[in-house]
PDB file of C-alpha atoms in Angstrom:
ATOM      1  CA  MET A   1     -30.227 -19.063  12.332  1.00  0.00           C
ATOM      2  CA  LEU A   2     -30.000 -17.106  15.613  1.00  0.00           C
ATOM      3  CA  LEU A   3     -26.355 -18.326  16.275  1.00  0.00           C
ATOM      4  CA  LYS A   4     -23.653 -16.182  14.352  1.00  0.00           C
ATOM      5  CA  SER A   5     -20.471 -17.551  16.016  1.00  0.00           C
ATOM      6  CA  ILE A   6     -18.499 -18.684  19.009  1.00  0.00           C
ATOM      7  CA  ARG A   7     -15.217 -17.300  19.813  1.00  0.00           C
ATOM      8  CA  LEU A   8     -12.829 -18.728  22.374  1.00  0.00           C
ATOM      9  CA  GLY A   9      -9.277 -17.464  23.434  1.00  0.00           C
ATOM     10  CA  SER A  10      -5.739 -18.596  22.184  1.00  0.00           C
ATOM     11  CA  ASN A  11      -2.683 -17.727  23.304  1.00  0.00           C
ATOM     12  CA  ASP A  12      -0.778 -19.310  20.279  1.00  0.00           C
ATOM     13  CA  LEU A  13      -2.569 -18.906  17.059  1.00  0.00           C
ATOM     14  CA  ALA A  14      -0.141 -21.397  15.336  1.00  0.00           C
ATOM     15  CA  LYS A  15      -0.795 -24.078  17.896  1.00  0.00           C
ATOM     16  CA  THR A  16      -4.575 -23.369  17.882  1.00  0.00           C
ATOM     17  CA  ARG A  17      -4.660 -23.395  13.906  1.00  0.00           C
ATOM     18  CA  ALA A  18      -2.886 -26.743  13.613  1.00  0.00           C
ATOM     19  CA  PHE A  19      -5.093 -28.122  16.358  1.00  0.00           C
ATOM     20  CA  TYR A  20      -8.454 -27.291  14.847  1.00  0.00           C
ATOM     21  CA  ASP A  21      -7.031 -27.878  11.461  1.00  0.00           C
ATOM     22  CA  ALA A  22      -6.613 -31.605  12.452  1.00  0.00           C
ATOM     23  CA  THR A  23      -9.809 -32.144  14.379  1.00  0.00           C
ATOM     24  CA  PHE A  24     -11.988 -30.386  11.810  1.00  0.00           C
ATOM     25  CA  GLY A  25     -10.492 -32.086   9.225  1.00  0.00           C
ATOM     26  CA  ALA A  26     -11.190 -35.398  10.812  1.00  0.00           C
ATOM     27  CA  LEU A  27     -14.726 -34.046  10.421  1.00  0.00           C
ATOM     28  CA  GLY A  28     -14.476 -33.317   6.420  1.00  0.00           C
ATOM     29  CA  LEU A  29     -13.840 -29.452   6.880  1.00  0.00           C
ATOM     30  CA  ALA A  30     -11.270 -27.508   5.252  1.00  0.00           C
ATOM     31  CA  PRO A  31      -8.396 -26.078   6.993  1.00  0.00           C
ATOM     32  CA  CYS A  32      -8.639 -22.668   8.159  1.00  0.00           C
ATOM     33  CA  SER A  33      -8.374 -19.953   5.300  1.00  0.00           C
ATOM     34  CA  THR A  34      -7.916 -16.926   7.555  1.00  0.00           C
ATOM     35  CA  PRO A  35      -4.702 -15.342   6.355  1.00  0.00           C
ATOM     36  CA  GLU A  36      -1.440 -15.812   8.828  1.00  0.00           C
ATOM     37  CA  GLN A  37      -1.114 -12.134   9.560  1.00  0.00           C
ATOM     38  CA  TYR A  38      -4.748 -11.761  10.915  1.00  0.00           C
ATOM     39  CA  PRO A  39      -5.192 -11.507  14.756  1.00  0.00           C
ATOM     40  CA  ILE A  40      -7.559 -14.380  14.652  1.00  0.00           C
ATOM     41  CA  VAL A  41      -8.543 -17.968  13.044  1.00  0.00           C
ATOM     42  CA  MET A  42     -11.938 -18.706  11.777  1.00  0.00           C
ATOM     43  CA  TRP A  43     -13.485 -21.761  10.372  1.00  0.00           C
ATOM     44  CA  ASP A  44     -17.026 -21.951   8.857  1.00  0.00           C
ATOM     45  CA  LEU A  45     -19.293 -24.707  10.551  1.00  0.00           C
ATOM     46  CA  GLY A  46     -22.445 -24.559   8.125  1.00  0.00           C
ATOM     47  CA  GLY A  47     -22.991 -20.981   8.799  1.00  0.00           C
ATOM     48  CA  VAL A  48     -21.710 -20.541  12.309  1.00  0.00           C
ATOM     49  CA  ARG A  49     -18.450 -19.097  12.434  1.00  0.00           C
ATOM     50  CA  PHE A  50     -16.041 -20.417  14.923  1.00  0.00           C
ATOM     51  CA  LEU A  51     -13.147 -17.978  15.972  1.00  0.00           C
ATOM     52  CA  LEU A  52     -10.063 -17.970  18.272  1.00  0.00           C
ATOM     53  CA  GLY A  53      -7.832 -15.209  18.995  1.00  0.00           C
ATOM     54  CA  PRO A  54      -6.503 -13.322  21.783  1.00  0.00           C
ATOM     55  CA  ALA A  55      -7.971 -11.559  24.787  1.00  0.00           C
ATOM     56  CA  ARG A  56      -9.208  -8.063  23.785  1.00  0.00           C
ATOM     57  CA  ASP A  57      -8.061  -6.843  27.051  1.00  0.00           C
ATOM     58  CA  GLY A  58      -4.245  -8.011  26.356  1.00  0.00           C
ATOM     59  CA  GLU A  59      -4.315 -10.316  29.238  1.00  0.00           C
ATOM     60  CA  SER A  60      -3.582 -14.152  28.985  1.00  0.00           C
ATOM     61  CA  CYS A  61      -6.595 -15.988  27.711  1.00  0.00           C
ATOM     62  CA  THR A  62      -7.994 -19.013  30.082  1.00  0.00           C
ATOM     63  CA  HIS A  63     -10.528 -21.478  29.509  1.00  0.00           C
ATOM     64  CA  GLY A  64     -13.859 -21.530  31.265  1.00  0.00           C
ATOM     65  CA  ASN A  65     -14.689 -24.008  33.925  1.00  0.00           C
ATOM     66  CA  GLY A  66     -17.601 -26.059  33.231  1.00  0.00           C
ATOM     67  CA  GLY A  67     -18.230 -25.071  29.580  1.00  0.00           C
ATOM     68  CA  THR A  68     -17.908 -27.518  26.715  1.00  0.00           C
ATOM     69  CA  ILE A  69     -18.521 -27.149  22.972  1.00  0.00           C
ATOM     70  CA  LEU A  70     -19.987 -30.289  21.519  1.00  0.00           C
ATOM     71  CA  PHE A  71     -19.739 -31.116  17.824  1.00  0.00           C
ATOM     72  CA  ASP A  72     -21.671 -33.669  15.873  1.00  0.00           C
ATOM     73  CA  ALA A  73     -20.328 -36.804  13.867  1.00  0.00           C
ATOM     74  CA  PRO A  74     -21.926 -38.895  11.723  1.00  0.00           C
ATOM     75  CA  ASP A  75     -20.473 -42.425  13.148  1.00  0.00           C
ATOM     76  CA  GLU A  76     -18.149 -43.625  15.523  1.00  0.00           C
ATOM     77  CA  ALA A  77     -15.170 -43.875  13.366  1.00  0.00           C
ATOM     78  CA  THR A  78     -15.439 -40.107  12.963  1.00  0.00           C
ATOM     79  CA  VAL A  79     -15.439 -39.604  17.039  1.00  0.00           C
ATOM     80  CA  ARG A  80     -12.441 -42.005  16.629  1.00  0.00           C
ATOM     81  CA  ALA A  81     -10.714 -39.886  14.191  1.00  0.00           C
ATOM     82  CA  TRP A  82     -11.376 -36.468  15.708  1.00  0.00           C
ATOM     83  CA  HIS A  83     -10.017 -37.583  18.957  1.00  0.00           C
ATOM     84  CA  GLU A  84      -6.878 -39.172  17.573  1.00  0.00           C
ATOM     85  CA  ALA A  85      -6.237 -36.067  15.109  1.00  0.00           C
ATOM     86  CA  GLY A  86      -6.861 -33.738  18.510  1.00  0.00           C
ATOM     87  CA  LEU A  87      -4.327 -35.751  20.545  1.00  0.00           C
ATOM     88  CA  ALA A  88      -1.840 -35.799  17.874  1.00  0.00           C
ATOM     89  CA  SER A  89      -2.151 -31.804  17.501  1.00  0.00           C
ATOM     90  CA  GLY A  90      -1.696 -30.812  20.850  1.00  0.00           C
ATOM     91  CA  GLY A  91      -4.806 -31.521  22.693  1.00  0.00           C
ATOM     92  CA  THR A  92      -5.183 -33.467  25.932  1.00  0.00           C
ATOM     93  CA  ASP A  93      -7.597 -36.315  26.351  1.00  0.00           C
ATOM     94  CA  GLU A  94     -10.835 -35.473  28.580  1.00  0.00           C
ATOM     95  CA  GLY A  95     -12.512 -38.791  27.705  1.00  0.00           C
ATOM     96  CA  ALA A  96     -11.818 -41.456  25.753  1.00  0.00           C
ATOM     97  CA  PRO A  97     -13.874 -42.580  22.557  1.00  0.00           C
ATOM     98  CA  GLU A  98     -16.718 -45.021  24.027  1.00  0.00           C
ATOM     99  CA  ALA A  99     -20.512 -44.885  24.499  1.00  0.00           C
ATOM    100  CA  LYS A 100     -21.017 -42.465  27.383  1.00  0.00           C
ATOM    101  CA  PRO A 101     -23.670 -43.280  30.051  1.00  0.00           C
ATOM    102  CA  GLN A 102     -24.232 -39.260  30.730  1.00  0.00           C
ATOM    103  CA  ALA A 103     -25.327 -39.373  27.115  1.00  0.00           C
ATOM    104  CA  ARG A 104     -27.606 -42.041  27.167  1.00  0.00           C
ATOM    105  CA  GLY A 105     -25.149 -44.394  25.695  1.00  0.00           C
ATOM    106  CA  ALA A 106     -24.292 -42.179  22.691  1.00  0.00           C
ATOM    107  CA  PHE A 107     -20.704 -42.788  21.301  1.00  0.00           C
ATOM    108  CA  GLY A 108     -18.437 -39.758  22.221  1.00  0.00           C
ATOM    109  CA  ALA A 109     -15.248 -38.355  23.027  1.00  0.00           C
ATOM    110  CA  TYR A 110     -13.704 -35.337  24.859  1.00  0.00           C
ATOM    111  CA  LEU A 111     -10.538 -33.457  24.524  1.00  0.00           C
ATOM    112  CA  ARG A 112      -9.177 -29.871  25.682  1.00  0.00           C
ATOM    113  CA  ASP A 113      -7.464 -27.665  23.064  1.00  0.00           C
ATOM    114  CA  PRO A 114      -4.019 -26.209  23.435  1.00  0.00           C
ATOM    115  CA  ASP A 115      -5.408 -23.436  25.611  1.00  0.00           C
ATOM    116  CA  GLY A 116      -7.523 -25.635  27.784  1.00  0.00           C
ATOM    117  CA  ASN A 117     -10.969 -25.083  26.106  1.00  0.00           C
ATOM    118  CA  LYS A 118     -12.988 -28.595  26.674  1.00  0.00           C
ATOM    119  CA  LEU A 119     -14.549 -29.858  23.519  1.00  0.00           C
ATOM    120  CA  GLY A 120     -16.465 -32.881  22.896  1.00  0.00           C
ATOM    121  CA  ILE A 121     -17.892 -34.920  19.995  1.00  0.00           C
ATOM    122  CA  TYR A 122     -21.014 -37.394  19.827  1.00  0.00           C
ATOM    123  CA  SER A 123     -22.438 -39.770  17.367  1.00  0.00           C
ATOM    124  CA  GLY A 124     -25.880 -40.489  17.862  1.00  0.00           C
ATOM    125  CA  LEU A 125     -26.588 -38.051  20.510  1.00  0.00           C
ATOM    126  CA  THR A 126     -30.050 -36.470  20.816  1.00  0.00           C
ATOM    127  CA  MET A 127     -30.809 -33.610  22.712  1.00  0.00           C
ATOM    128  CA  GLY A 128     -33.778 -32.555  24.694  1.00  0.00           C
TER     129      GLY A 128
END
């Protein structure tokens, strides 16, 4: 596997842990097992590590404009559960669960995490 990890910035690891435990829990993943005293949080997404933590330069973290990380869901119910879990855990809506014309009608949803990083999830999306 060529991709080893994805790392995003976080200004509040407790909020970040709660948000991603909820949204990844909706996808069937275990909660973060990174010890509380570590300076990052991390999940294993099937061999690719997903990490969040403070910026190494000590400045505040900001989200990237135009970047989106997409996740795969087995069905529309999982897309809805992911979106609901994110909203209930400090995320903000960036696109309600529905068939998305920009994705050839695949069923998807979008959120921003507590630090403003844009995330999406789709069921039935093919790429390429």
